[in-house]
GROMACS .gro file of C-alpha atoms in nm:
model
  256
    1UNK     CA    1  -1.371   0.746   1.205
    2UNK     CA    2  -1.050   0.554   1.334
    3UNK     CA    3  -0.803   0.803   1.331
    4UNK     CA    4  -0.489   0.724   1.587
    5UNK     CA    5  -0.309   1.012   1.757
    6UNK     CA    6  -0.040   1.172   1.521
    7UNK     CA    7  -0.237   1.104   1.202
    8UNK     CA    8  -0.482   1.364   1.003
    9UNK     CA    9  -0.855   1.265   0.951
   10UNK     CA   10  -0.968   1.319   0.628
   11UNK     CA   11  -1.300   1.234   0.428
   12UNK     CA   12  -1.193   1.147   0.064
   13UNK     CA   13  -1.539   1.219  -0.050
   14UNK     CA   14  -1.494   1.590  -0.025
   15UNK     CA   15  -1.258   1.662  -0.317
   16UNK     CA   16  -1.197   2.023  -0.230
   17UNK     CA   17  -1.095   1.907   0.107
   18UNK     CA   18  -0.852   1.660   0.010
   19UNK     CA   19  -0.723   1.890  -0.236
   20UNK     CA   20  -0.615   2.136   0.053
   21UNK     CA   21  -0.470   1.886   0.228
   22UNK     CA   22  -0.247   1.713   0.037
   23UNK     CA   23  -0.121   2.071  -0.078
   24UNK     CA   24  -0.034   2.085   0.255
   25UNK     CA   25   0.118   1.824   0.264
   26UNK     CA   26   0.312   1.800  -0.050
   27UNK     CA   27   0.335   1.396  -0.041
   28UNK     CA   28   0.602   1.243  -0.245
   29UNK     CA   29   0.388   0.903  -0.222
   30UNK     CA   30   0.043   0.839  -0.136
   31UNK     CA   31  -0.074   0.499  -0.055
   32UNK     CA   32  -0.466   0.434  -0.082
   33UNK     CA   33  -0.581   0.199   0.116
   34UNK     CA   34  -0.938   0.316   0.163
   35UNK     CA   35  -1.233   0.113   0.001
   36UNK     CA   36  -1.528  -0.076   0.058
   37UNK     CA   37  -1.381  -0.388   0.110
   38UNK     CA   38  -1.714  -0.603   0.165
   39UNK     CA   39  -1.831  -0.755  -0.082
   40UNK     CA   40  -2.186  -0.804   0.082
   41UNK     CA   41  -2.218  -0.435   0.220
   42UNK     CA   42  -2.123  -0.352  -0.192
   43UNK     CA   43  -2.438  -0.508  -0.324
   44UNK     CA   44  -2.652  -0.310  -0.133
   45UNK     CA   45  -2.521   0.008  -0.168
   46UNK     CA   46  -2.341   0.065  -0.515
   47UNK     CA   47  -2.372   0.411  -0.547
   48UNK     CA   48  -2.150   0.448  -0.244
   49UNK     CA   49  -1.926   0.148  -0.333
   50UNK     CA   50  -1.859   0.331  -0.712
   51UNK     CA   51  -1.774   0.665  -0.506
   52UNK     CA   52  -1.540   0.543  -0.265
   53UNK     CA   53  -1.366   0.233  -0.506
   54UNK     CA   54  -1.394   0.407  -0.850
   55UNK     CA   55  -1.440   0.790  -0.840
   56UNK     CA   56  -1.259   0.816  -0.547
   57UNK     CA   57  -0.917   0.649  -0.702
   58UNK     CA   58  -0.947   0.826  -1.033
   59UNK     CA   59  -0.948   1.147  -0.808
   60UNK     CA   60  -0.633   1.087  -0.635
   61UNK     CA   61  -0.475   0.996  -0.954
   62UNK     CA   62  -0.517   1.336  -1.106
   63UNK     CA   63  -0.377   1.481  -0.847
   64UNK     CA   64  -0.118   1.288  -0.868
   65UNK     CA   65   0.009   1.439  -1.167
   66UNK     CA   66  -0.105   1.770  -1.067
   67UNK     CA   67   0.130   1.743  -0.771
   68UNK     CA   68   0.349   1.488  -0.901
   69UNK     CA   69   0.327   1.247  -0.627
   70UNK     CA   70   0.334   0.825  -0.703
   71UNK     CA   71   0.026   0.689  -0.647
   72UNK     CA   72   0.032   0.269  -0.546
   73UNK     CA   73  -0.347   0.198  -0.562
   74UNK     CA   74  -0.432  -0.053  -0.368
   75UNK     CA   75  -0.637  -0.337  -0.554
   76UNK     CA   76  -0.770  -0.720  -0.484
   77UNK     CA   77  -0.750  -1.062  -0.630
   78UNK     CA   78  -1.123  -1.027  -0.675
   79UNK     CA   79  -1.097  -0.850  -0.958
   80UNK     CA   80  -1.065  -1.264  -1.112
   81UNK     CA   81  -1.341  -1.481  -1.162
   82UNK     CA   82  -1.103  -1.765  -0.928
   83UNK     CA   83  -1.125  -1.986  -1.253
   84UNK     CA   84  -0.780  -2.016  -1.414
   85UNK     CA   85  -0.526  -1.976  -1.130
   86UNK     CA   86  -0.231  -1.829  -1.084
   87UNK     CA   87  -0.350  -1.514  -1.254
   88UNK     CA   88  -0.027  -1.319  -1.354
   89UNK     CA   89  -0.021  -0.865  -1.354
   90UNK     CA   90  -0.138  -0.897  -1.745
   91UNK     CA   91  -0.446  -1.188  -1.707
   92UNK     CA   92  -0.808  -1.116  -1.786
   93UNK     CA   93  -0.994  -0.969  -1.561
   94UNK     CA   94  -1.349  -1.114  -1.495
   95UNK     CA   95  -1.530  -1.002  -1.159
   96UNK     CA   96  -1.781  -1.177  -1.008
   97UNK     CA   97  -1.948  -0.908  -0.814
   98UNK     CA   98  -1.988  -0.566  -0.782
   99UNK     CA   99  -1.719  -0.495  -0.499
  100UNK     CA  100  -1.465  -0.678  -0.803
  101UNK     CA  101  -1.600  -0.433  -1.039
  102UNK     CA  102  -1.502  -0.162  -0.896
  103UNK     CA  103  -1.228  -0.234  -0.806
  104UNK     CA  104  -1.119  -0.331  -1.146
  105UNK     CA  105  -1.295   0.043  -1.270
  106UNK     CA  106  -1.021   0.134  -0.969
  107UNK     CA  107  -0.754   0.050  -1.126
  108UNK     CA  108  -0.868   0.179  -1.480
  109UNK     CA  109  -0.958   0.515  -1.360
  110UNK     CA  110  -0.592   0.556  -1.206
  111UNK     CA  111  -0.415   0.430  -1.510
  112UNK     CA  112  -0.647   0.629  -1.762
  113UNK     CA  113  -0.499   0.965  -1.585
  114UNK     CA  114  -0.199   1.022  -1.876
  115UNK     CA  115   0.144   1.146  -1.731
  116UNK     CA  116   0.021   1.036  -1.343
  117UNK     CA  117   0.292   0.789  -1.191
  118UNK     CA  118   0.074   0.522  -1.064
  119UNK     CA  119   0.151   0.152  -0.904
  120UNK     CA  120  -0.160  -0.093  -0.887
  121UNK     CA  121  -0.075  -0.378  -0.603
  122UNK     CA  122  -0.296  -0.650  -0.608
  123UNK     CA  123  -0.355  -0.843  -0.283
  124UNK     CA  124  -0.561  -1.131  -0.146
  125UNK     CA  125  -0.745  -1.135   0.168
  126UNK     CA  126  -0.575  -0.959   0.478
  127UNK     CA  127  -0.518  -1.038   0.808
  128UNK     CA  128  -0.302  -0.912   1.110
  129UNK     CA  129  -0.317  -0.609   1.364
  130UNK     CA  130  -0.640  -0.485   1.400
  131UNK     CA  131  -0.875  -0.282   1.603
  132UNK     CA  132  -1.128  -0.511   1.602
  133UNK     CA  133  -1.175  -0.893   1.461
  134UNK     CA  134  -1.433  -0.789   1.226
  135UNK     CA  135  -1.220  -0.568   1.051
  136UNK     CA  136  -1.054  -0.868   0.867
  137UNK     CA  137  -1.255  -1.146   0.673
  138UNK     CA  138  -0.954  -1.352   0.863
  139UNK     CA  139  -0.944  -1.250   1.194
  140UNK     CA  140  -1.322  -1.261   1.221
  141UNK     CA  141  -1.255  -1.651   1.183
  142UNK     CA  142  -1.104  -1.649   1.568
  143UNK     CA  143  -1.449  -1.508   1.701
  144UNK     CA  144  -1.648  -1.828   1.530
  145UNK     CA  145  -1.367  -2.061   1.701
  146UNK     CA  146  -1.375  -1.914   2.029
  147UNK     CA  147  -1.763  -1.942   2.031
  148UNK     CA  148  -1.791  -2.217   2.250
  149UNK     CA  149  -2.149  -2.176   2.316
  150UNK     CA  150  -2.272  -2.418   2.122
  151UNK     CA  151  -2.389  -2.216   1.849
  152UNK     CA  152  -2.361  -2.400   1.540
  153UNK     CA  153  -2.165  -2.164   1.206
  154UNK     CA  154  -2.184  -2.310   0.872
  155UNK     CA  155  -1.844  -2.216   0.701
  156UNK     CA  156  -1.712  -2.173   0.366
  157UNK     CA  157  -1.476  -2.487   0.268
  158UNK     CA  158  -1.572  -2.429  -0.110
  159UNK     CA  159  -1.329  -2.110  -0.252
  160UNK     CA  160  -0.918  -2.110  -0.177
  161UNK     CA  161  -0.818  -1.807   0.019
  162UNK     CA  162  -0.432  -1.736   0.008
  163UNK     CA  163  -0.431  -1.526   0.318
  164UNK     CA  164  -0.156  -1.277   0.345
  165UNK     CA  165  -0.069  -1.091   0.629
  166UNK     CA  166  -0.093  -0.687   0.642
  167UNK     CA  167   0.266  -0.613   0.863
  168UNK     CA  168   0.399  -0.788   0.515
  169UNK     CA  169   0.234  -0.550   0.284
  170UNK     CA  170   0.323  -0.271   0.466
  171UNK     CA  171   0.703  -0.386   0.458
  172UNK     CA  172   0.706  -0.413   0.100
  173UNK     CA  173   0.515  -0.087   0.031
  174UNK     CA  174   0.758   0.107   0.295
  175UNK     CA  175   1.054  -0.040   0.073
  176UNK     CA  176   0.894   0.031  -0.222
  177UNK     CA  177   0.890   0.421  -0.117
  178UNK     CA  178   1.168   0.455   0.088
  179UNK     CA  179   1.485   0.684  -0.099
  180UNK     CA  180   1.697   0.927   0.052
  181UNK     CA  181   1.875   1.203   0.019
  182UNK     CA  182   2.196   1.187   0.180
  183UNK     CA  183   2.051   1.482   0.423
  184UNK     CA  184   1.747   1.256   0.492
  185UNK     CA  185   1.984   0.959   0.587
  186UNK     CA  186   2.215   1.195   0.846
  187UNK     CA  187   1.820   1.274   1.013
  188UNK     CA  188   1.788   0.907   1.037
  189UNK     CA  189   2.144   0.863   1.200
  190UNK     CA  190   2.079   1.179   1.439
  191UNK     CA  191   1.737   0.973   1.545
  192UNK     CA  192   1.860   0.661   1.579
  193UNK     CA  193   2.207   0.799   1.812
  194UNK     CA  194   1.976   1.098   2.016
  195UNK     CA  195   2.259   1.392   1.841
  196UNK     CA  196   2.193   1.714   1.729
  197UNK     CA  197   2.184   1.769   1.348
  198UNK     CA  198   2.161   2.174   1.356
  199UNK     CA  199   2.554   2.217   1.216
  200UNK     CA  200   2.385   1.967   0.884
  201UNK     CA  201   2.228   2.256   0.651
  202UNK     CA  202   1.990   2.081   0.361
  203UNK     CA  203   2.078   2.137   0.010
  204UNK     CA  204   1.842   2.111  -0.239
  205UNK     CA  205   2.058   2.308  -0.510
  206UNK     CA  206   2.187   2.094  -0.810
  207UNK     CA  207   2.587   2.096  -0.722
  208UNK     CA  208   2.787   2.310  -0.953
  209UNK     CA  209   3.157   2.236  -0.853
  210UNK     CA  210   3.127   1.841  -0.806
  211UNK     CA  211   3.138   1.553  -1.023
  212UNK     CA  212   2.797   1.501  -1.189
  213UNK     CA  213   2.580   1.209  -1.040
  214UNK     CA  214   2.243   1.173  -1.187
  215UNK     CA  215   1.977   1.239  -0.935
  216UNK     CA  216   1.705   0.976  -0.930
  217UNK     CA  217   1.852   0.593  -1.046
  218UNK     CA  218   1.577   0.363  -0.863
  219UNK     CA  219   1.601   0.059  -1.016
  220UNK     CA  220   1.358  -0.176  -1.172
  221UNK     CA  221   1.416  -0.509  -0.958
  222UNK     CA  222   1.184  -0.773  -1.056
  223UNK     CA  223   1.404  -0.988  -1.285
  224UNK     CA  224   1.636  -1.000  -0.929
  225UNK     CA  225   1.354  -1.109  -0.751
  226UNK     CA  226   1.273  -1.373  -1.000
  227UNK     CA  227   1.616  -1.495  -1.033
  228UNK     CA  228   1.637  -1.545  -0.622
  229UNK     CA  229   1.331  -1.741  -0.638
  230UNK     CA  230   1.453  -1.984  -0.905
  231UNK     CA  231   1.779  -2.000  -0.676
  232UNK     CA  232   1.530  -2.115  -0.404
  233UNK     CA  233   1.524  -1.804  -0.230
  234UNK     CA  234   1.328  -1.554  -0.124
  235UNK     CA  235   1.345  -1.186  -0.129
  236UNK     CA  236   1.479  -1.170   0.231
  237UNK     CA  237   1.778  -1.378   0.141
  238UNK     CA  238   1.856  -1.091  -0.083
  239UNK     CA  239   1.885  -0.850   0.228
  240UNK     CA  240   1.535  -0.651   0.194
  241UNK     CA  241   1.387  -0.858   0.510
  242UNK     CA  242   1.437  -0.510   0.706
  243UNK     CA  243   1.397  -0.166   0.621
  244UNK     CA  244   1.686   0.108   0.605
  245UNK     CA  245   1.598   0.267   0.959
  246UNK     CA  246   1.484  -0.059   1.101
  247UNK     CA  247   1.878  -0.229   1.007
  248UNK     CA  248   2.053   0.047   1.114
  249UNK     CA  249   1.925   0.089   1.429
  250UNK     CA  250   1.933  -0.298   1.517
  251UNK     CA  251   2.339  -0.209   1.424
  252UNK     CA  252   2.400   0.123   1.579
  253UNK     CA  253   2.216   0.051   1.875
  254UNK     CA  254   2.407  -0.294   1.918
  255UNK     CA  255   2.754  -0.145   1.875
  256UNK     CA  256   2.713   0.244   2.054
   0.00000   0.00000   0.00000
């Protein structure tokens, strides 16, 4: 098990266990990541590849209304037959293997969960940090080049890959579940400038004698999005190329 230093093991196949743990925890958000991802290794073991991309998933969802966490499940383009490109959130689905399958029985197991807040993201082949080259279909690519033995590879110039790179996901995902209390953002402040926060005192009380402001207002921002692109821009030019720690340190730190 890869497990850095700081972070919790935990094996999703034993419900009770992750159960305990994530009352423990009490997440707000919960980003699954875990799969079989290999298409290949799928075949020959489905029973394993249903657990872990199918049972798994639906699992996690249920808890996520239990403990009313969001869920972002994360899915693949393989979930298309690679037919009738671009495929757009609402297209048919039509996997060509097993590994698609399931992850398409993913993403209806988390959604068939009523009252669970759930986000499916959808994304191509990876690449980026990793511990190893063979952990991305990608980066395995720089092991075949750097083969200069003379060993002859027959490679794949048949299917379009549209290969995206994992620091990018993780941006958007940290954006996508990154509010604040104003208490949260005075931690963040006290981190970034090394002070002492002990005189702020959290309260989690609705206020009584102050002007009413409504507590959650996230806002739905995909018709932005779309109108930057048709500008000719892209979502950085509308200021999300950072997050809100990441800016504010580049800022504090350059003007303390």
């Amino acid at each position: 098990m890869k497990t850095r230093q700081g972070l919790t093991p935990l094996n999703l196949i034993n419900s009770e266990e992750v159960e305990r743990v994530f009352n423990e925890f009490k997440p707000n958000w919960v980003i699954h990541c875990a799969a079989e991802r290999r298409p290949d290794v799928a075949e020959k073991d489905p029973e394993r590849t249903e657990t872990l991309n199918v049972k798994i998933p639906g699992h996690l969802a249920k808890l996520a209304k239990s403990l009313k966490y969001t869920l972002v499940y994360i899915s693949t383009d393989y979930v298309f037959d690679g037919t009738s490109p671009p495929y757009t959130p609402s297209a048919q689905t039509n996997p060509l293997q097993l590994y698609g399958r399931t992850k398409r029985d993913g993403e209806e197991a988390v959604l068939s969960v009523s009252g669970a807040k759930v986000v499916i993201l959808r994304v191509p082949v990876l690449y980026g940090p990793a511990p190893s080259n063979a952990d991305s279909a990608i980066n395995i690519l720089l092991d075949v080049v750097q083969d200069q033995s003379g060993k002859q590879y027959k490679m794949d110039h048949y299917a379009t890959r549209y290969p995206t790179n994992v620091v990018d996901i993780a941006g958007f995902l940290k954006r996508l579940s990154e509010p604040f209390t104003k208490y949260e953002i005075c931690l963040v402040f006290a981190g970034i400038l090394g002070l002492a926060h002990g005189h702020i005192v959290p309260d989690a009380e609705p206020p009584k004698d102050a002007t009413s402001r409504p507590r959650d207002c996230q806002l739905y921002t995909k018709e932005t999005e779309d109108l930057a692109r048709l500008a000719g821009l892209e979502p950085g030019g509308l200021g999300f190329e950072c997050g809100f720690e990441e800016w504010w340190r580049g800022y504090l730190v350059g003007t303390v």
